Every structure is written in structure tokens, then in C-alpha cells.
Amino acid sequence: MTSHSDLFVDSGSRTRRTRMTEPIRRLVRETSLEARNFILPIFVTDEHPEAMNEIASMPGVYQYGLSTMMSLCDKAVKAKLGGVILFGVTTKKDERGTMAYSPKGIVAKAIKEIKKRFPELLVVADVCLCEYTSHGHCGIVHDHGDGKFVIENDETVELLAEEALVYAEAGADLIAPSDMMDGRVAAIREMLDENGFEALPIMSYSAKYASAFYGPFRDAAGSAPTFGDRRSHQMDPANSEEAMRVVERDVLEGADIVMIKPAMSYLDIIRRVRDQFDVPVAAYQVSGEYSMIKAAAANGWVDGDRLMMESLLSIKRAGASIILTYFALEASELL
Ligand code: PBG
Ligand code: ZN
């Protein structure tokens, strides 16, 4: 005679039943990726309209000129991606990052061109100064003597709000401040509202960690700091409670979407934010995450396609419905 507990062991605990065939796996699958979840980062340079410079540390990723960028946007539209996010590369850097908030800056121009040709493509404008400052810092740097340099918070925030307005006027669909200064979401919200852009949403890089995973991006954008680092404003990778605090603050200041960055080493943060807040959650699979997968695949150490899809799936499963990723086009081809 079989007891109830025997039945449970022999039969009820057989979780493999729903893994045996692809049709049953498909039926019980909890998470799936869609092209609309992906935002493709694009580096646009003011060097030459026809420019297409491959980034050595990011195989398959290029700095595009205003004109070469268009064929990439065309691919993004055809793939039905969620959108693109623009990063400027400029030959005209100065101490105050003027090209970030000048209507003549490369990103302002690029937004106008893209919205003219592809009105249906969602264009996200990254707001920060580091790609445009000669010292590579995200804000205005003051020398306090004794080798002590400080990034001035409030002075920087004013310029970031100007930058956001310039991108709004150019036609951006979503404003994404990545600088990590305090109070920038509120300042940008106020600036947008005062100028008739009440309906323009903000996606805040809320929990942005001081990460070594940004290495290749700084090659791509030419934005590595010439001295010091970003630890005075980006978050300590050791902290999780603090992430809850900054997300809450950003939502109160008016962020419509919050972002966690990087993604793969911060899946726990993505999940906590998803569970605790009711706003859409984005995650940025950053340059170093992309380059690691590409490098291992190029060496034949891993299956690059499978690793790409698995990494993206893990980010979605953790709770991010929006994923900024350099794999956006490649991954959407495999869906
Ligand atoms: C700049 C910015 C960075 C990234 C996005 N916006 C880099 C940094 O903080 O140095 C990183 C993106 C990536 O690594 O792919 N504020
Ligand atoms: Zn920056």
C-alpha cells in the first residue's frame, strides 16, 4: 500500500514533467522578452556626418555621424525597438560642458533629425555634462585648494535643467538625467513645466552605481575623467537600502520611470525596487556587461547568442520591463 507521502515523493514532486518538451516549457514560461522592451544606446559624434568609428572595446558598436546614424535608426524602427538613447561625442569640449546645453550641440541636432525622419521612433535624451567637459566630470568642478576638487551640485543642476530644455525643444520623447546630482529631477521637472513641456516624462538614472563596468563607455563617449573618479556622486556598490531612498526621492521629485544601472550585478536592487514602487523600472545593461559577453564569445569560451539572451532574460525576470542594451538589435533578431 502506498502512503500519501510516498505518492508525493514519487509523483507530486516531479517538477521535470513541465520541462520535458518545448511545447510544455513554452506553456509554463513566466518571462519573455519583446523588442519593445529594448532601448538602443547610440553614440553620435560631431566629427563628421558620415563618421562610423568602431569602438575598440565594444565590438559592433560605433560612433556615428548625423547621417550614418540614420540607417541605425531605420533598423531600430524596423525591429520595433522601444526606442533609442543618444550620447554625444564632441570635439568641442570645455570646462563648463557648453555643448551639452547649446542648441547647436550634436545631440540636439540629432534629436531634430531623427524626429523629422522617424517621428514614430521614441528618442531618449541622456542628460549629463561628462561627454562635453574637458575634464570629463559630470558637473562644474571647483578647485578648493590642497588638491581638493568638488563637483558643485547646485550650479551643475542649473545647467542640467538647461540641457533638458534644449533636448525637449529639439523634440525628445523622454528625458533621462544620468549625472547623479541631488535635486536634478525636481529642477528638470520645474524647467520643463515652466516651458510648456508638462507632458514630457522623465526617466531618472536613480540608482546609478560607481562601477568599473562603465570602462568601455568612457572610450566610446570619450568621457573618462582626466583626474579623480565619480564616487562623490555615483552610489557605493555595497549599498542597497540607499537605493530605496534615492528611488523614493526621485519619484517624489517627479521621475516617471526609474533606472538601475548597471544591471547584471544589481539584479537584487532591480527586484527590490520593482517590489516596493509602482513606477516602471528600467535597467541599463552597460558597456562592460556587453563587452565581457562579446569578448568571451569571440574567444569561443561561451555561446554568445545564448549568453546575450540569458542575460537579458535575467534582467527582465528581476523586474525591469525596460532594458537599455547594446544588444537591442541583435537580440530582437532572435526573438
Ligand atoms: C554618463 C553616463 C555613463 C553611462 C551612461 N551615462 C558613464 C559614466 O558614468 O561614466 C554608462 C553607460 C555604459 O557604460 O554603457 N553620465
Ligand atoms: Zn556623467
PDB file of N, CA, C and O in Angstrom, residues 229-267:
ATOM      1  N   ASP A 229      37.608  60.460  -9.681  1.00  0.00           N
ATOM      2  CA  ASP A 229      36.620  59.477 -10.134  1.00  0.00           C
ATOM      3  C   ASP A 229      35.219  60.013  -9.862  1.00  0.00           C
ATOM      4  O   ASP A 229      35.050  61.189  -9.576  1.00  0.00           O
ATOM      5  N   ARG A 230      34.204  59.134  -9.951  1.00  0.00           N
ATOM      6  CA  ARG A 230      32.824  59.596  -9.815  1.00  0.00           C
ATOM      7  C   ARG A 230      32.198  59.187  -8.474  1.00  0.00           C
ATOM      8  O   ARG A 230      30.986  59.198  -8.324  1.00  0.00           O
ATOM      9  N   ARG A 231      33.066  58.836  -7.511  1.00  0.00           N
ATOM     10  CA  ARG A 231      32.496  58.305  -6.271  1.00  0.00           C
ATOM     11  C   ARG A 231      31.851  59.361  -5.375  1.00  0.00           C
ATOM     12  O   ARG A 231      31.183  59.024  -4.407  1.00  0.00           O
ATOM     13  N   SER A 232      32.057  60.662  -5.723  1.00  0.00           N
ATOM     14  CA  SER A 232      31.395  61.688  -4.903  1.00  0.00           C
ATOM     15  C   SER A 232      29.922  61.831  -5.271  1.00  0.00           C
ATOM     16  O   SER A 232      29.169  62.506  -4.571  1.00  0.00           O
ATOM     17  N   HIS A 233      29.491  61.221  -6.386  1.00  0.00           N
ATOM     18  CA  HIS A 233      28.057  61.310  -6.717  1.00  0.00           C
ATOM     19  C   HIS A 233      27.410  59.973  -7.083  1.00  0.00           C
ATOM     20  O   HIS A 233      26.254  59.759  -6.789  1.00  0.00           O
ATOM     21  N   GLN A 234      28.177  59.050  -7.710  1.00  0.00           N
ATOM     22  CA  GLN A 234      27.578  57.754  -8.020  1.00  0.00           C
ATOM     23  C   GLN A 234      27.580  56.881  -6.769  1.00  0.00           C
ATOM     24  O   GLN A 234      28.381  57.078  -5.859  1.00  0.00           O
ATOM     25  N   MET A 235      26.695  55.888  -6.730  1.00  0.00           N
ATOM     26  CA  MET A 235      26.499  55.123  -5.493  1.00  0.00           C
ATOM     27  C   MET A 235      27.556  54.063  -5.231  1.00  0.00           C
ATOM     28  O   MET A 235      28.144  53.493  -6.140  1.00  0.00           O
ATOM     29  N   ASP A 236      27.745  53.778  -3.949  1.00  0.00           N
ATOM     30  CA  ASP A 236      28.637  52.725  -3.491  1.00  0.00           C
ATOM     31  C   ASP A 236      28.004  51.363  -3.800  1.00  0.00           C
ATOM     32  O   ASP A 236      26.875  51.092  -3.366  1.00  0.00           O
ATOM     33  N   PRO A 237      28.722  50.505  -4.564  1.00  0.00           N
ATOM     34  CA  PRO A 237      28.151  49.185  -4.906  1.00  0.00           C
ATOM     35  C   PRO A 237      27.758  48.346  -3.689  1.00  0.00           C
ATOM     36  O   PRO A 237      27.033  47.372  -3.830  1.00  0.00           O
ATOM     37  N   ALA A 238      28.214  48.727  -2.517  1.00  0.00           N
ATOM     38  CA  ALA A 238      27.880  47.958  -1.312  1.00  0.00           C
ATOM     39  C   ALA A 238      26.467  48.243  -0.812  1.00  0.00           C
ATOM     40  O   ALA A 238      25.979  47.549   0.077  1.00  0.00           O
ATOM     41  N   ASN A 239      25.808  49.276  -1.357  1.00  0.00           N
ATOM     42  CA  ASN A 239      24.561  49.735  -0.737  1.00  0.00           C
ATOM     43  C   ASN A 239      23.287  49.368  -1.489  1.00  0.00           C
ATOM     44  O   ASN A 239      23.198  49.525  -2.699  1.00  0.00           O
ATOM     45  N   SER A 240      22.319  48.911  -0.686  1.00  0.00           N
ATOM     46  CA  SER A 240      21.013  48.531  -1.215  1.00  0.00           C
ATOM     47  C   SER A 240      19.895  49.386  -0.607  1.00  0.00           C
ATOM     48  O   SER A 240      19.007  49.872  -1.307  1.00  0.00           O
ATOM     49  N   GLU A 241      19.959  49.612   0.712  1.00  0.00           N
ATOM     50  CA  GLU A 241      18.948  50.463   1.373  1.00  0.00           C
ATOM     51  C   GLU A 241      18.973  51.861   0.762  1.00  0.00           C
ATOM     52  O   GLU A 241      17.941  52.486   0.535  1.00  0.00           O
ATOM     53  N   GLU A 242      20.189  52.347   0.490  1.00  0.00           N
ATOM     54  CA  GLU A 242      20.340  53.687  -0.064  1.00  0.00           C
ATOM     55  C   GLU A 242      19.643  53.796  -1.428  1.00  0.00           C
ATOM     56  O   GLU A 242      19.100  54.835  -1.782  1.00  0.00           O
ATOM     57  N   ALA A 243      19.651  52.681  -2.162  1.00  0.00           N
ATOM     58  CA  ALA A 243      18.982  52.689  -3.469  1.00  0.00           C
ATOM     59  C   ALA A 243      17.488  52.927  -3.292  1.00  0.00           C
ATOM     60  O   ALA A 243      16.864  53.658  -4.068  1.00  0.00           O
ATOM     61  N   MET A 244      16.912  52.338  -2.243  1.00  0.00           N
ATOM     62  CA  MET A 244      15.476  52.538  -1.979  1.00  0.00           C
ATOM     63  C   MET A 244      15.199  54.005  -1.675  1.00  0.00           C
ATOM     64  O   MET A 244      14.218  54.579  -2.120  1.00  0.00           O
ATOM     65  N   ARG A 245      16.137  54.603  -0.937  1.00  0.00           N
ATOM     66  CA  ARG A 245      15.965  56.005  -0.555  1.00  0.00           C
ATOM     67  C   ARG A 245      16.031  56.923  -1.777  1.00  0.00           C
ATOM     68  O   ARG A 245      15.239  57.836  -1.925  1.00  0.00           O
ATOM     69  N   VAL A 246      16.998  56.691  -2.671  1.00  0.00           N
ATOM     70  CA  VAL A 246      17.124  57.588  -3.827  1.00  0.00           C
ATOM     71  C   VAL A 246      15.984  57.376  -4.826  1.00  0.00           C
ATOM     72  O   VAL A 246      15.517  58.336  -5.448  1.00  0.00           O
ATOM     73  N   VAL A 247      15.521  56.143  -4.942  1.00  0.00           N
ATOM     74  CA  VAL A 247      14.389  55.905  -5.845  1.00  0.00           C
ATOM     75  C   VAL A 247      13.156  56.635  -5.310  1.00  0.00           C
ATOM     76  O   VAL A 247      12.446  57.319  -6.057  1.00  0.00           O
ATOM     77  N   GLU A 248      12.922  56.510  -4.013  1.00  0.00           N
ATOM     78  CA  GLU A 248      11.758  57.184  -3.417  1.00  0.00           C
ATOM     79  C   GLU A 248      11.839  58.693  -3.627  1.00  0.00           C
ATOM     80  O   GLU A 248      10.871  59.340  -4.030  1.00  0.00           O
ATOM     81  N   ARG A 249      13.031  59.240  -3.389  1.00  0.00           N
ATOM     82  CA  ARG A 249      13.207  60.678  -3.567  1.00  0.00           C
ATOM     83  C   ARG A 249      12.945  61.083  -5.017  1.00  0.00           C
ATOM     84  O   ARG A 249      12.223  62.046  -5.284  1.00  0.00           O
ATOM     85  N   ASP A 250      13.502  60.333  -5.963  1.00  0.00           N
ATOM     86  CA  ASP A 250      13.320  60.677  -7.377  1.00  0.00           C
ATOM     87  C   ASP A 250      11.854  60.618  -7.787  1.00  0.00           C
ATOM     88  O   ASP A 250      11.379  61.460  -8.550  1.00  0.00           O
ATOM     89  N   VAL A 251      11.138  59.631  -7.264  1.00  0.00           N
ATOM     90  CA  VAL A 251       9.712  59.529  -7.592  1.00  0.00           C
ATOM     91  C   VAL A 251       8.978  60.742  -7.022  1.00  0.00           C
ATOM     92  O   VAL A 251       8.152  61.356  -7.697  1.00  0.00           O
ATOM     93  N   LEU A 252       9.322  61.125  -5.796  1.00  0.00           N
ATOM     94  CA  LEU A 252       8.681  62.305  -5.185  1.00  0.00           C
ATOM     95  C   LEU A 252       9.021  63.581  -5.956  1.00  0.00           C
ATOM     96  O   LEU A 252       8.203  64.485  -6.060  1.00  0.00           O
ATOM     97  N   GLU A 253      10.224  63.635  -6.521  1.00  0.00           N
ATOM     98  CA  GLU A 253      10.621  64.820  -7.291  1.00  0.00           C
ATOM     99  C   GLU A 253       9.994  64.848  -8.677  1.00  0.00           C
ATOM    100  O   GLU A 253      10.094  65.837  -9.395  1.00  0.00           O
ATOM    101  N   GLY A 254       9.396  63.732  -9.085  1.00  0.00           N
ATOM    102  CA  GLY A 254       8.702  63.740 -10.366  1.00  0.00           C
ATOM    103  C   GLY A 254       9.214  62.768 -11.412  1.00  0.00           C
ATOM    104  O   GLY A 254       8.839  62.885 -12.584  1.00  0.00           O
ATOM    105  N   ALA A 255      10.048  61.807 -11.029  1.00  0.00           N
ATOM    106  CA  ALA A 255      10.504  60.817 -12.015  1.00  0.00           C
ATOM    107  C   ALA A 255       9.333  59.902 -12.383  1.00  0.00           C
ATOM    108  O   ALA A 255       8.615  59.424 -11.509  1.00  0.00           O
ATOM    109  N   ASP A 256       9.144  59.675 -13.683  1.00  0.00           N
ATOM    110  CA  ASP A 256       8.058  58.814 -14.159  1.00  0.00           C
ATOM    111  C   ASP A 256       8.514  57.376 -14.310  1.00  0.00           C
ATOM    112  O   ASP A 256       7.713  56.447 -14.244  1.00  0.00           O
ATOM    113  N   ILE A 257       9.803  57.207 -14.574  1.00  0.00           N
ATOM    114  CA  ILE A 257      10.414  55.887 -14.722  1.00  0.00           C
ATOM    115  C   ILE A 257      11.724  55.958 -13.932  1.00  0.00           C
ATOM    116  O   ILE A 257      12.415  56.981 -13.975  1.00  0.00           O
ATOM    117  N   VAL A 258      12.067  54.885 -13.214  1.00  0.00           N
ATOM    118  CA  VAL A 258      13.351  54.896 -12.505  1.00  0.00           C
ATOM    119  C   VAL A 258      14.269  53.823 -13.086  1.00  0.00           C
ATOM    120  O   VAL A 258      13.810  52.781 -13.543  1.00  0.00           O
ATOM    121  N   MET A 259      15.553  54.108 -13.063  1.00  0.00           N
ATOM    122  CA  MET A 259      16.516  53.186 -13.657  1.00  0.00           C
ATOM    123  C   MET A 259      17.528  52.709 -12.626  1.00  0.00           C
ATOM    124  O   MET A 259      17.930  53.465 -11.731  1.00  0.00           O
ATOM    125  N   ILE A 260      17.936  51.455 -12.788  1.00  0.00           N
ATOM    126  CA  ILE A 260      19.025  50.881 -12.002  1.00  0.00           C
ATOM    127  C   ILE A 260      20.154  50.585 -12.989  1.00  0.00           C
ATOM    128  O   ILE A 260      19.923  50.087 -14.089  1.00  0.00           O
ATOM    129  N   LYS A 261      21.368  50.864 -12.588  1.00  0.00           N
ATOM    130  CA  LYS A 261      22.497  50.755 -13.509  1.00  0.00           C
ATOM    131  C   LYS A 261      23.778  50.524 -12.743  1.00  0.00           C
ATOM    132  O   LYS A 261      24.009  51.240 -11.774  1.00  0.00           O
ATOM    133  N   PRO A 262      24.645  49.571 -13.125  1.00  0.00           N
ATOM    134  CA  PRO A 262      24.477  48.545 -14.157  1.00  0.00           C
ATOM    135  C   PRO A 262      23.327  47.584 -13.832  1.00  0.00           C
ATOM    136  O   PRO A 262      22.642  47.756 -12.832  1.00  0.00           O
ATOM    137  N   ALA A 263      23.179  46.538 -14.669  1.00  0.00           N
ATOM    138  CA  ALA A 263      22.041  45.635 -14.496  1.00  0.00           C
ATOM    139  C   ALA A 263      22.426  44.318 -13.833  1.00  0.00           C
ATOM    140  O   ALA A 263      21.944  43.979 -12.757  1.00  0.00           O
ATOM    141  N   MET A 264      23.333  43.562 -14.473  1.00  0.00           N
ATOM    142  CA  MET A 264      23.533  42.177 -14.051  1.00  0.00           C
ATOM    143  C   MET A 264      24.069  41.999 -12.644  1.00  0.00           C
ATOM    144  O   MET A 264      23.718  41.039 -11.973  1.00  0.00           O
ATOM    145  N   SER A 265      24.922  42.912 -12.207  1.00  0.00           N
ATOM    146  CA  SER A 265      25.443  42.771 -10.840  1.00  0.00           C
ATOM    147  C   SER A 265      24.512  43.408  -9.821  1.00  0.00           C
ATOM    148  O   SER A 265      24.812  43.411  -8.624  1.00  0.00           O
ATOM    149  N   TYR A 266      23.375  43.936 -10.297  1.00  0.00           N
ATOM    150  CA  TYR A 266      22.462  44.660  -9.411  1.00  0.00           C
ATOM    151  C   TYR A 266      21.028  44.153  -9.552  1.00  0.00           C
ATOM    152  O   TYR A 266      20.072  44.901  -9.361  1.00  0.00           O
ATOM    153  N   LEU A 267      20.892  42.856  -9.876  1.00  0.00           N
ATOM    154  CA  LEU A 267      19.557  42.287 -10.066  1.00  0.00           C
ATOM    155  C   LEU A 267      18.745  42.332  -8.771  1.00  0.00           C
ATOM    156  O   LEU A 267      17.524  42.447  -8.798  1.00  0.00           O
TER     157      LEU A 267
END
